């Protein structure tokens, strides 16, 4: 049983053809080819970043972060999906990662505002190495379940609902 053949106008079909040659050259490190990829996709990436962040200035920064990640990740791009699908996923991940970082910064500011004595301590912070050692010891002392939750939430940025699932 065969149904009617549906034909899509050429303007509706994804345009991966010309992109493939630029993609191959960019994967070999050709900056001009990468520029062509940027030119072809920056508008779409900006739209994703703007829609997810709601802030035009932040969206512009996120676009730069996305294309930096793409440049760094191109050698590992296997082509299991189309380039545009992969690029979209990179863009979404960059925005989500930025949100997690923003949330952590807001939480730290709120902590200092809630505990003014912490601000005085923060004015003369111990060295990063000493803090890292203290933190590693404290995390290592946690029971495994609590350690896992701590790392997933505070280090990786997962929400408690995501961890519980």
mmCIF file with all atom_site columns, C-alpha atoms in Angstrom:
data_model
loop_
_atom_site.group_PDB
_atom_site.id
_atom_site.type_symbol
_atom_site.label_atom_id
_atom_site.label_alt_id
_atom_site.label_comp_id
_atom_site.label_asym_id
_atom_site.label_entity_id
_atom_site.label_seq_id
_atom_site.pdbx_PDB_ins_code
_atom_site.Cartn_x
_atom_site.Cartn_y
_atom_site.Cartn_z
_atom_site.occupancy
_atom_site.B_iso_or_equiv
_atom_site.pdbx_formal_charge
_atom_site.auth_seq_id
_atom_site.auth_comp_id
_atom_site.auth_asym_id
_atom_site.auth_atom_id
_atom_site.pdbx_PDB_model_num
ATOM 1   C CA . UNK A 1 1   ? 0.000  0.000  0.000  1.00 0.00 ? 1   UNK A CA 1
ATOM 2   C CA . UNK A 1 2   ? 1.575  3.224  -1.086 1.00 0.00 ? 2   UNK A CA 1
ATOM 3   C CA . UNK A 1 3   ? 0.443  6.717  -0.246 1.00 0.00 ? 3   UNK A CA 1
ATOM 4   C CA . UNK A 1 4   ? 0.811  9.937  -2.127 1.00 0.00 ? 4   UNK A CA 1
ATOM 5   C CA . UNK A 1 5   ? 4.292  11.236 -2.688 1.00 0.00 ? 5   UNK A CA 1
ATOM 6   C CA . UNK A 1 6   ? 4.855  14.460 -0.796 1.00 0.00 ? 6   UNK A CA 1
ATOM 7   C CA . UNK A 1 7   ? 7.245  16.876 -2.392 1.00 0.00 ? 7   UNK A CA 1
ATOM 8   C CA . UNK A 1 8   ? 8.772  19.664 -0.392 1.00 0.00 ? 8   UNK A CA 1
ATOM 9   C CA . UNK A 1 9   ? 9.948  22.858 -2.014 1.00 0.00 ? 9   UNK A CA 1
ATOM 10  C CA . UNK A 1 10  ? 13.722 23.119 -2.085 1.00 0.00 ? 10  UNK A CA 1
ATOM 11  C CA . UNK A 1 11  ? 13.577 26.032 0.372  1.00 0.00 ? 11  UNK A CA 1
ATOM 12  C CA . UNK A 1 12  ? 12.100 23.719 3.055  1.00 0.00 ? 12  UNK A CA 1
ATOM 13  C CA . UNK A 1 13  ? 14.785 21.074 2.820  1.00 0.00 ? 13  UNK A CA 1
ATOM 14  C CA . UNK A 1 14  ? 17.896 21.299 4.989  1.00 0.00 ? 14  UNK A CA 1
ATOM 15  C CA . UNK A 1 15  ? 20.875 22.682 3.132  1.00 0.00 ? 15  UNK A CA 1
ATOM 16  C CA . UNK A 1 16  ? 23.691 20.419 4.219  1.00 0.00 ? 16  UNK A CA 1
ATOM 17  C CA . UNK A 1 17  ? 25.300 20.034 0.764  1.00 0.00 ? 17  UNK A CA 1
ATOM 18  C CA . UNK A 1 18  ? 27.503 23.149 0.538  1.00 0.00 ? 18  UNK A CA 1
ATOM 19  C CA . UNK A 1 19  ? 28.097 22.966 4.261  1.00 0.00 ? 19  UNK A CA 1
ATOM 20  C CA . UNK A 1 20  ? 29.702 19.532 3.957  1.00 0.00 ? 20  UNK A CA 1
ATOM 21  C CA . UNK A 1 21  ? 32.743 20.849 2.085  1.00 0.00 ? 21  UNK A CA 1
ATOM 22  C CA . UNK A 1 22  ? 33.169 23.696 4.587  1.00 0.00 ? 22  UNK A CA 1
ATOM 23  C CA . UNK A 1 23  ? 32.720 21.224 7.421  1.00 0.00 ? 23  UNK A CA 1
ATOM 24  C CA . UNK A 1 24  ? 35.381 18.875 6.071  1.00 0.00 ? 24  UNK A CA 1
ATOM 25  C CA . UNK A 1 25  ? 37.846 21.736 5.639  1.00 0.00 ? 25  UNK A CA 1
ATOM 26  C CA . UNK A 1 26  ? 37.038 23.198 9.062  1.00 0.00 ? 26  UNK A CA 1
ATOM 27  C CA . UNK A 1 27  ? 37.632 19.798 10.663 1.00 0.00 ? 27  UNK A CA 1
ATOM 28  C CA . UNK A 1 28  ? 41.126 19.933 9.143  1.00 0.00 ? 28  UNK A CA 1
ATOM 29  C CA . UNK A 1 29  ? 41.660 23.304 10.851 1.00 0.00 ? 29  UNK A CA 1
ATOM 30  C CA . UNK A 1 30  ? 40.865 25.697 7.988  1.00 0.00 ? 30  UNK A CA 1
ATOM 31  C CA . UNK A 1 31  ? 39.784 28.982 9.639  1.00 0.00 ? 31  UNK A CA 1
ATOM 32  C CA . UNK A 1 32  ? 38.157 30.307 6.446  1.00 0.00 ? 32  UNK A CA 1
ATOM 33  C CA . UNK A 1 33  ? 35.991 27.211 6.194  1.00 0.00 ? 33  UNK A CA 1
ATOM 34  C CA . UNK A 1 34  ? 35.064 27.600 9.842  1.00 0.00 ? 34  UNK A CA 1
ATOM 35  C CA . UNK A 1 35  ? 34.168 31.216 9.086  1.00 0.00 ? 35  UNK A CA 1
ATOM 36  C CA . UNK A 1 36  ? 31.809 29.969 6.382  1.00 0.00 ? 36  UNK A CA 1
ATOM 37  C CA . UNK A 1 37  ? 30.182 27.626 8.905  1.00 0.00 ? 37  UNK A CA 1
ATOM 38  C CA . UNK A 1 38  ? 29.890 30.512 11.340 1.00 0.00 ? 38  UNK A CA 1
ATOM 39  C CA . UNK A 1 39  ? 28.319 32.770 8.714  1.00 0.00 ? 39  UNK A CA 1
ATOM 40  C CA . UNK A 1 40  ? 25.839 30.072 7.716  1.00 0.00 ? 40  UNK A CA 1
ATOM 41  C CA . UNK A 1 41  ? 24.739 29.211 11.252 1.00 0.00 ? 41  UNK A CA 1
ATOM 42  C CA . UNK A 1 42  ? 25.391 32.188 13.561 1.00 0.00 ? 42  UNK A CA 1
ATOM 43  C CA . UNK A 1 43  ? 21.872 33.570 13.116 1.00 0.00 ? 43  UNK A CA 1
ATOM 44  C CA . UNK A 1 44  ? 20.248 30.301 14.096 1.00 0.00 ? 44  UNK A CA 1
ATOM 45  C CA . UNK A 1 45  ? 22.581 29.833 17.065 1.00 0.00 ? 45  UNK A CA 1
ATOM 46  C CA . UNK A 1 46  ? 21.906 33.402 18.196 1.00 0.00 ? 46  UNK A CA 1
ATOM 47  C CA . UNK A 1 47  ? 18.156 32.757 18.024 1.00 0.00 ? 47  UNK A CA 1
ATOM 48  C CA . UNK A 1 48  ? 18.539 29.659 20.213 1.00 0.00 ? 48  UNK A CA 1
ATOM 49  C CA . UNK A 1 49  ? 20.715 31.504 22.736 1.00 0.00 ? 49  UNK A CA 1
ATOM 50  C CA . UNK A 1 50  ? 18.402 34.521 22.825 1.00 0.00 ? 50  UNK A CA 1
ATOM 51  C CA . UNK A 1 51  ? 15.297 32.384 23.213 1.00 0.00 ? 51  UNK A CA 1
ATOM 52  C CA . UNK A 1 52  ? 16.851 30.440 26.081 1.00 0.00 ? 52  UNK A CA 1
ATOM 53  C CA . UNK A 1 53  ? 18.591 33.331 27.866 1.00 0.00 ? 53  UNK A CA 1
ATOM 54  C CA . UNK A 1 54  ? 16.179 36.196 27.220 1.00 0.00 ? 54  UNK A CA 1
ATOM 55  C CA . UNK A 1 55  ? 19.056 38.700 27.194 1.00 0.00 ? 55  UNK A CA 1
ATOM 56  C CA . UNK A 1 56  ? 20.465 39.967 23.871 1.00 0.00 ? 56  UNK A CA 1
ATOM 57  C CA . UNK A 1 57  ? 23.888 40.864 25.303 1.00 0.00 ? 57  UNK A CA 1
ATOM 58  C CA . UNK A 1 58  ? 24.217 37.526 27.074 1.00 0.00 ? 58  UNK A CA 1
ATOM 59  C CA . UNK A 1 59  ? 23.011 35.725 23.944 1.00 0.00 ? 59  UNK A CA 1
ATOM 60  C CA . UNK A 1 60  ? 25.806 37.348 21.914 1.00 0.00 ? 60  UNK A CA 1
ATOM 61  C CA . UNK A 1 61  ? 28.374 36.097 24.452 1.00 0.00 ? 61  UNK A CA 1
ATOM 62  C CA . UNK A 1 62  ? 26.822 32.647 24.388 1.00 0.00 ? 62  UNK A CA 1
ATOM 63  C CA . UNK A 1 63  ? 27.078 32.524 20.583 1.00 0.00 ? 63  UNK A CA 1
ATOM 64  C CA . UNK A 1 64  ? 30.816 33.093 20.887 1.00 0.00 ? 64  UNK A CA 1
ATOM 65  C CA . UNK A 1 65  ? 31.040 30.355 23.522 1.00 0.00 ? 65  UNK A CA 1
ATOM 66  C CA . UNK A 1 66  ? 29.081 27.978 21.284 1.00 0.00 ? 66  UNK A CA 1
ATOM 67  C CA . UNK A 1 67  ? 31.359 28.487 18.303 1.00 0.00 ? 67  UNK A CA 1
ATOM 68  C CA . UNK A 1 68  ? 34.442 28.156 20.490 1.00 0.00 ? 68  UNK A CA 1
ATOM 69  C CA . UNK A 1 69  ? 33.108 24.782 21.692 1.00 0.00 ? 69  UNK A CA 1
ATOM 70  C CA . UNK A 1 70  ? 32.317 23.829 18.097 1.00 0.00 ? 70  UNK A CA 1
ATOM 71  C CA . UNK A 1 71  ? 35.838 24.743 16.943 1.00 0.00 ? 71  UNK A CA 1
ATOM 72  C CA . UNK A 1 72  ? 37.329 22.689 19.764 1.00 0.00 ? 72  UNK A CA 1
ATOM 73  C CA . UNK A 1 73  ? 34.935 19.800 19.148 1.00 0.00 ? 73  UNK A CA 1
ATOM 74  C CA . UNK A 1 74  ? 35.099 19.605 15.352 1.00 0.00 ? 74  UNK A CA 1
ATOM 75  C CA . UNK A 1 75  ? 37.881 17.011 15.259 1.00 0.00 ? 75  UNK A CA 1
ATOM 76  C CA . UNK A 1 76  ? 35.699 14.732 17.385 1.00 0.00 ? 76  UNK A CA 1
ATOM 77  C CA . UNK A 1 77  ? 32.521 15.295 15.354 1.00 0.00 ? 77  UNK A CA 1
ATOM 78  C CA . UNK A 1 78  ? 31.743 11.851 13.954 1.00 0.00 ? 78  UNK A CA 1
ATOM 79  C CA . UNK A 1 79  ? 28.844 12.817 11.717 1.00 0.00 ? 79  UNK A CA 1
ATOM 80  C CA . UNK A 1 80  ? 26.387 10.413 13.376 1.00 0.00 ? 80  UNK A CA 1
ATOM 81  C CA . UNK A 1 81  ? 23.881 13.254 13.080 1.00 0.00 ? 81  UNK A CA 1
ATOM 82  C CA . UNK A 1 82  ? 23.820 16.246 10.780 1.00 0.00 ? 82  UNK A CA 1
ATOM 83  C CA . UNK A 1 83  ? 26.109 19.143 11.586 1.00 0.00 ? 83  UNK A CA 1
ATOM 84  C CA . UNK A 1 84  ? 23.115 21.396 12.291 1.00 0.00 ? 84  UNK A CA 1
ATOM 85  C CA . UNK A 1 85  ? 21.703 18.887 14.787 1.00 0.00 ? 85  UNK A CA 1
ATOM 86  C CA . UNK A 1 86  ? 25.064 18.648 16.546 1.00 0.00 ? 86  UNK A CA 1
ATOM 87  C CA . UNK A 1 87  ? 25.452 22.439 16.526 1.00 0.00 ? 87  UNK A CA 1
ATOM 88  C CA . UNK A 1 88  ? 21.975 22.861 18.023 1.00 0.00 ? 88  UNK A CA 1
ATOM 89  C CA . UNK A 1 89  ? 22.844 20.418 20.817 1.00 0.00 ? 89  UNK A CA 1
ATOM 90  C CA . UNK A 1 90  ? 26.123 22.246 21.523 1.00 0.00 ? 90  UNK A CA 1
ATOM 91  C CA . UNK A 1 91  ? 24.224 25.554 21.691 1.00 0.00 ? 91  UNK A CA 1
ATOM 92  C CA . UNK A 1 92  ? 21.635 24.187 24.116 1.00 0.00 ? 92  UNK A CA 1
ATOM 93  C CA . UNK A 1 93  ? 24.346 22.645 26.303 1.00 0.00 ? 93  UNK A CA 1
ATOM 94  C CA . UNK A 1 94  ? 26.342 25.897 26.409 1.00 0.00 ? 94  UNK A CA 1
ATOM 95  C CA . UNK A 1 95  ? 23.261 27.874 27.475 1.00 0.00 ? 95  UNK A CA 1
ATOM 96  C CA . UNK A 1 96  ? 22.342 25.311 30.144 1.00 0.00 ? 96  UNK A CA 1
ATOM 97  C CA . UNK A 1 97  ? 25.915 25.292 31.441 1.00 0.00 ? 97  UNK A CA 1
ATOM 98  C CA . UNK A 1 98  ? 25.881 29.107 31.620 1.00 0.00 ? 98  UNK A CA 1
ATOM 99  C CA . UNK A 1 99  ? 22.604 28.995 33.563 1.00 0.00 ? 99  UNK A CA 1
ATOM 100 C CA . UNK A 1 100 ? 24.128 26.597 36.079 1.00 0.00 ? 100 UNK A CA 1
ATOM 101 C CA . UNK A 1 101 ? 27.120 28.893 36.498 1.00 0.00 ? 101 UNK A CA 1
ATOM 102 C CA . UNK A 1 102 ? 24.870 31.931 36.908 1.00 0.00 ? 102 UNK A CA 1
ATOM 103 C CA . UNK A 1 103 ? 22.819 30.099 39.531 1.00 0.00 ? 103 UNK A CA 1
ATOM 104 C CA . UNK A 1 104 ? 25.961 29.130 41.470 1.00 0.00 ? 104 UNK A CA 1
ATOM 105 C CA . UNK A 1 105 ? 27.195 32.741 41.430 1.00 0.00 ? 105 UNK A CA 1
ATOM 106 C CA . UNK A 1 106 ? 23.799 34.011 42.646 1.00 0.00 ? 106 UNK A CA 1
ATOM 107 C CA . UNK A 1 107 ? 23.810 31.408 45.407 1.00 0.00 ? 107 UNK A CA 1
ATOM 108 C CA . UNK A 1 108 ? 27.283 32.509 46.541 1.00 0.00 ? 108 UNK A CA 1
ATOM 109 C CA . UNK A 1 109 ? 26.235 36.180 46.578 1.00 0.00 ? 109 UNK A CA 1
ATOM 110 C CA . UNK A 1 110 ? 23.115 35.289 48.571 1.00 0.00 ? 110 UNK A CA 1
ATOM 111 C CA . UNK A 1 111 ? 25.232 33.319 51.037 1.00 0.00 ? 111 UNK A CA 1
ATOM 112 C CA . UNK A 1 112 ? 27.532 36.292 51.632 1.00 0.00 ? 112 UNK A CA 1
ATOM 113 C CA . UNK A 1 113 ? 24.534 38.634 51.992 1.00 0.00 ? 113 UNK A CA 1
ATOM 114 C CA . UNK A 1 114 ? 22.866 36.251 54.463 1.00 0.00 ? 114 UNK A CA 1
ATOM 115 C CA . UNK A 1 115 ? 26.072 35.854 56.510 1.00 0.00 ? 115 UNK A CA 1
ATOM 116 C CA . UNK A 1 116 ? 27.911 39.199 56.685 1.00 0.00 ? 116 UNK A CA 1
ATOM 117 C CA . UNK A 1 117 ? 30.735 37.634 58.710 1.00 0.00 ? 117 UNK A CA 1
ATOM 118 C CA . UNK A 1 118 ? 31.499 35.490 55.698 1.00 0.00 ? 118 UNK A CA 1
ATOM 119 C CA . UNK A 1 119 ? 32.343 38.635 53.731 1.00 0.00 ? 119 UNK A CA 1
ATOM 120 C CA . UNK A 1 120 ? 35.077 39.558 56.214 1.00 0.00 ? 120 UNK A CA 1
ATOM 121 C CA . UNK A 1 121 ? 36.497 36.061 55.934 1.00 0.00 ? 121 UNK A CA 1
ATOM 122 C CA . UNK A 1 122 ? 36.282 36.302 52.157 1.00 0.00 ? 122 UNK A CA 1
ATOM 123 C CA . UNK A 1 123 ? 38.364 39.488 52.250 1.00 0.00 ? 123 UNK A CA 1
ATOM 124 C CA . UNK A 1 124 ? 41.366 37.459 53.385 1.00 0.00 ? 124 UNK A CA 1
ATOM 125 C CA . UNK A 1 125 ? 40.777 34.117 51.727 1.00 0.00 ? 125 UNK A CA 1
ATOM 126 C CA . UNK A 1 126 ? 43.070 31.178 52.277 1.00 0.00 ? 126 UNK A CA 1
ATOM 127 C CA . UNK A 1 127 ? 45.021 30.026 49.266 1.00 0.00 ? 127 UNK A CA 1
ATOM 128 C CA . UNK A 1 128 ? 43.204 28.117 46.561 1.00 0.00 ? 128 UNK A CA 1
ATOM 129 C CA . UNK A 1 129 ? 45.387 25.096 47.210 1.00 0.00 ? 129 UNK A CA 1
ATOM 130 C CA . UNK A 1 130 ? 44.478 25.049 50.917 1.00 0.00 ? 130 UNK A CA 1
ATOM 131 C CA . UNK A 1 131 ? 40.788 25.370 50.106 1.00 0.00 ? 131 UNK A CA 1
ATOM 132 C CA . UNK A 1 132 ? 40.991 22.608 47.535 1.00 0.00 ? 132 UNK A CA 1
ATOM 133 C CA . UNK A 1 133 ? 42.659 20.272 50.023 1.00 0.00 ? 133 UNK A CA 1
ATOM 134 C CA . UNK A 1 134 ? 40.090 21.104 52.732 1.00 0.00 ? 134 UNK A CA 1
ATOM 135 C CA . UNK A 1 135 ? 37.230 20.588 50.299 1.00 0.00 ? 135 UNK A CA 1
ATOM 136 C CA . UNK A 1 136 ? 38.623 17.280 49.047 1.00 0.00 ? 136 UNK A CA 1
ATOM 137 C CA . UNK A 1 137 ? 38.950 16.047 52.627 1.00 0.00 ? 137 UNK A CA 1
ATOM 138 C CA . UNK A 1 138 ? 35.428 17.135 53.518 1.00 0.00 ? 138 UNK A CA 1
ATOM 139 C CA . UNK A 1 139 ? 33.932 15.542 50.415 1.00 0.00 ? 139 UNK A CA 1
ATOM 140 C CA . UNK A 1 140 ? 35.917 12.340 50.943 1.00 0.00 ? 140 UNK A CA 1
ATOM 141 C CA . UNK A 1 141 ? 34.562 12.124 54.505 1.00 0.00 ? 141 UNK A CA 1
ATOM 142 C CA . UNK A 1 142 ? 30.960 12.097 53.275 1.00 0.00 ? 142 UNK A CA 1
ATOM 143 C CA . UNK A 1 143 ? 29.135 8.780  52.936 1.00 0.00 ? 143 UNK A CA 1
ATOM 144 C CA . UNK A 1 144 ? 29.098 7.632  49.306 1.00 0.00 ? 144 UNK A CA 1
ATOM 145 C CA . UNK A 1 145 ? 25.436 8.510  48.694 1.00 0.00 ? 145 UNK A CA 1
ATOM 146 C CA . UNK A 1 146 ? 25.840 12.030 50.072 1.00 0.00 ? 146 UNK A CA 1
ATOM 147 C CA . UNK A 1 147 ? 29.121 12.482 48.213 1.00 0.00 ? 147 UNK A CA 1
ATOM 148 C CA . UNK A 1 148 ? 27.412 11.516 44.946 1.00 0.00 ? 148 UNK A CA 1
ATOM 149 C CA . UNK A 1 149 ? 24.551 13.957 45.541 1.00 0.00 ? 149 UNK A CA 1
ATOM 150 C CA . UNK A 1 150 ? 27.013 16.717 46.482 1.00 0.00 ? 150 UNK A CA 1
ATOM 151 C CA . UNK A 1 151 ? 29.107 16.242 43.355 1.00 0.00 ? 151 UNK A CA 1
ATOM 152 C CA . UNK A 1 152 ? 26.107 16.012 41.031 1.00 0.00 ? 152 UNK A CA 1
ATOM 153 C CA . UNK A 1 153 ? 24.446 19.095 42.529 1.00 0.00 ? 153 UNK A CA 1
ATOM 154 C CA . UNK A 1 154 ? 27.266 21.431 43.522 1.00 0.00 ? 154 UNK A CA 1
ATOM 155 C CA . UNK A 1 155 ? 29.957 20.443 41.054 1.00 0.00 ? 155 UNK A CA 1
ATOM 156 C CA . UNK A 1 156 ? 28.001 19.299 38.002 1.00 0.00 ? 156 UNK A CA 1
ATOM 157 C CA . UNK A 1 157 ? 25.032 21.638 38.516 1.00 0.00 ? 157 UNK A CA 1
ATOM 158 C CA . UNK A 1 158 ? 22.190 19.108 38.407 1.00 0.00 ? 158 UNK A CA 1
ATOM 159 C CA . UNK A 1 159 ? 18.891 19.986 40.108 1.00 0.00 ? 159 UNK A CA 1
ATOM 160 C CA . UNK A 1 160 ? 17.760 17.793 42.985 1.00 0.00 ? 160 UNK A CA 1
ATOM 161 C CA . UNK A 1 161 ? 14.839 16.554 40.868 1.00 0.00 ? 161 UNK A CA 1
ATOM 162 C CA . UNK A 1 162 ? 17.289 15.388 38.195 1.00 0.00 ? 162 UNK A CA 1
ATOM 163 C CA . UNK A 1 163 ? 19.453 13.614 40.763 1.00 0.00 ? 163 UNK A CA 1
ATOM 164 C CA . UNK A 1 164 ? 16.457 11.868 42.327 1.00 0.00 ? 164 UNK A CA 1
ATOM 165 C CA . UNK A 1 165 ? 15.257 10.524 38.970 1.00 0.00 ? 165 UNK A CA 1
#
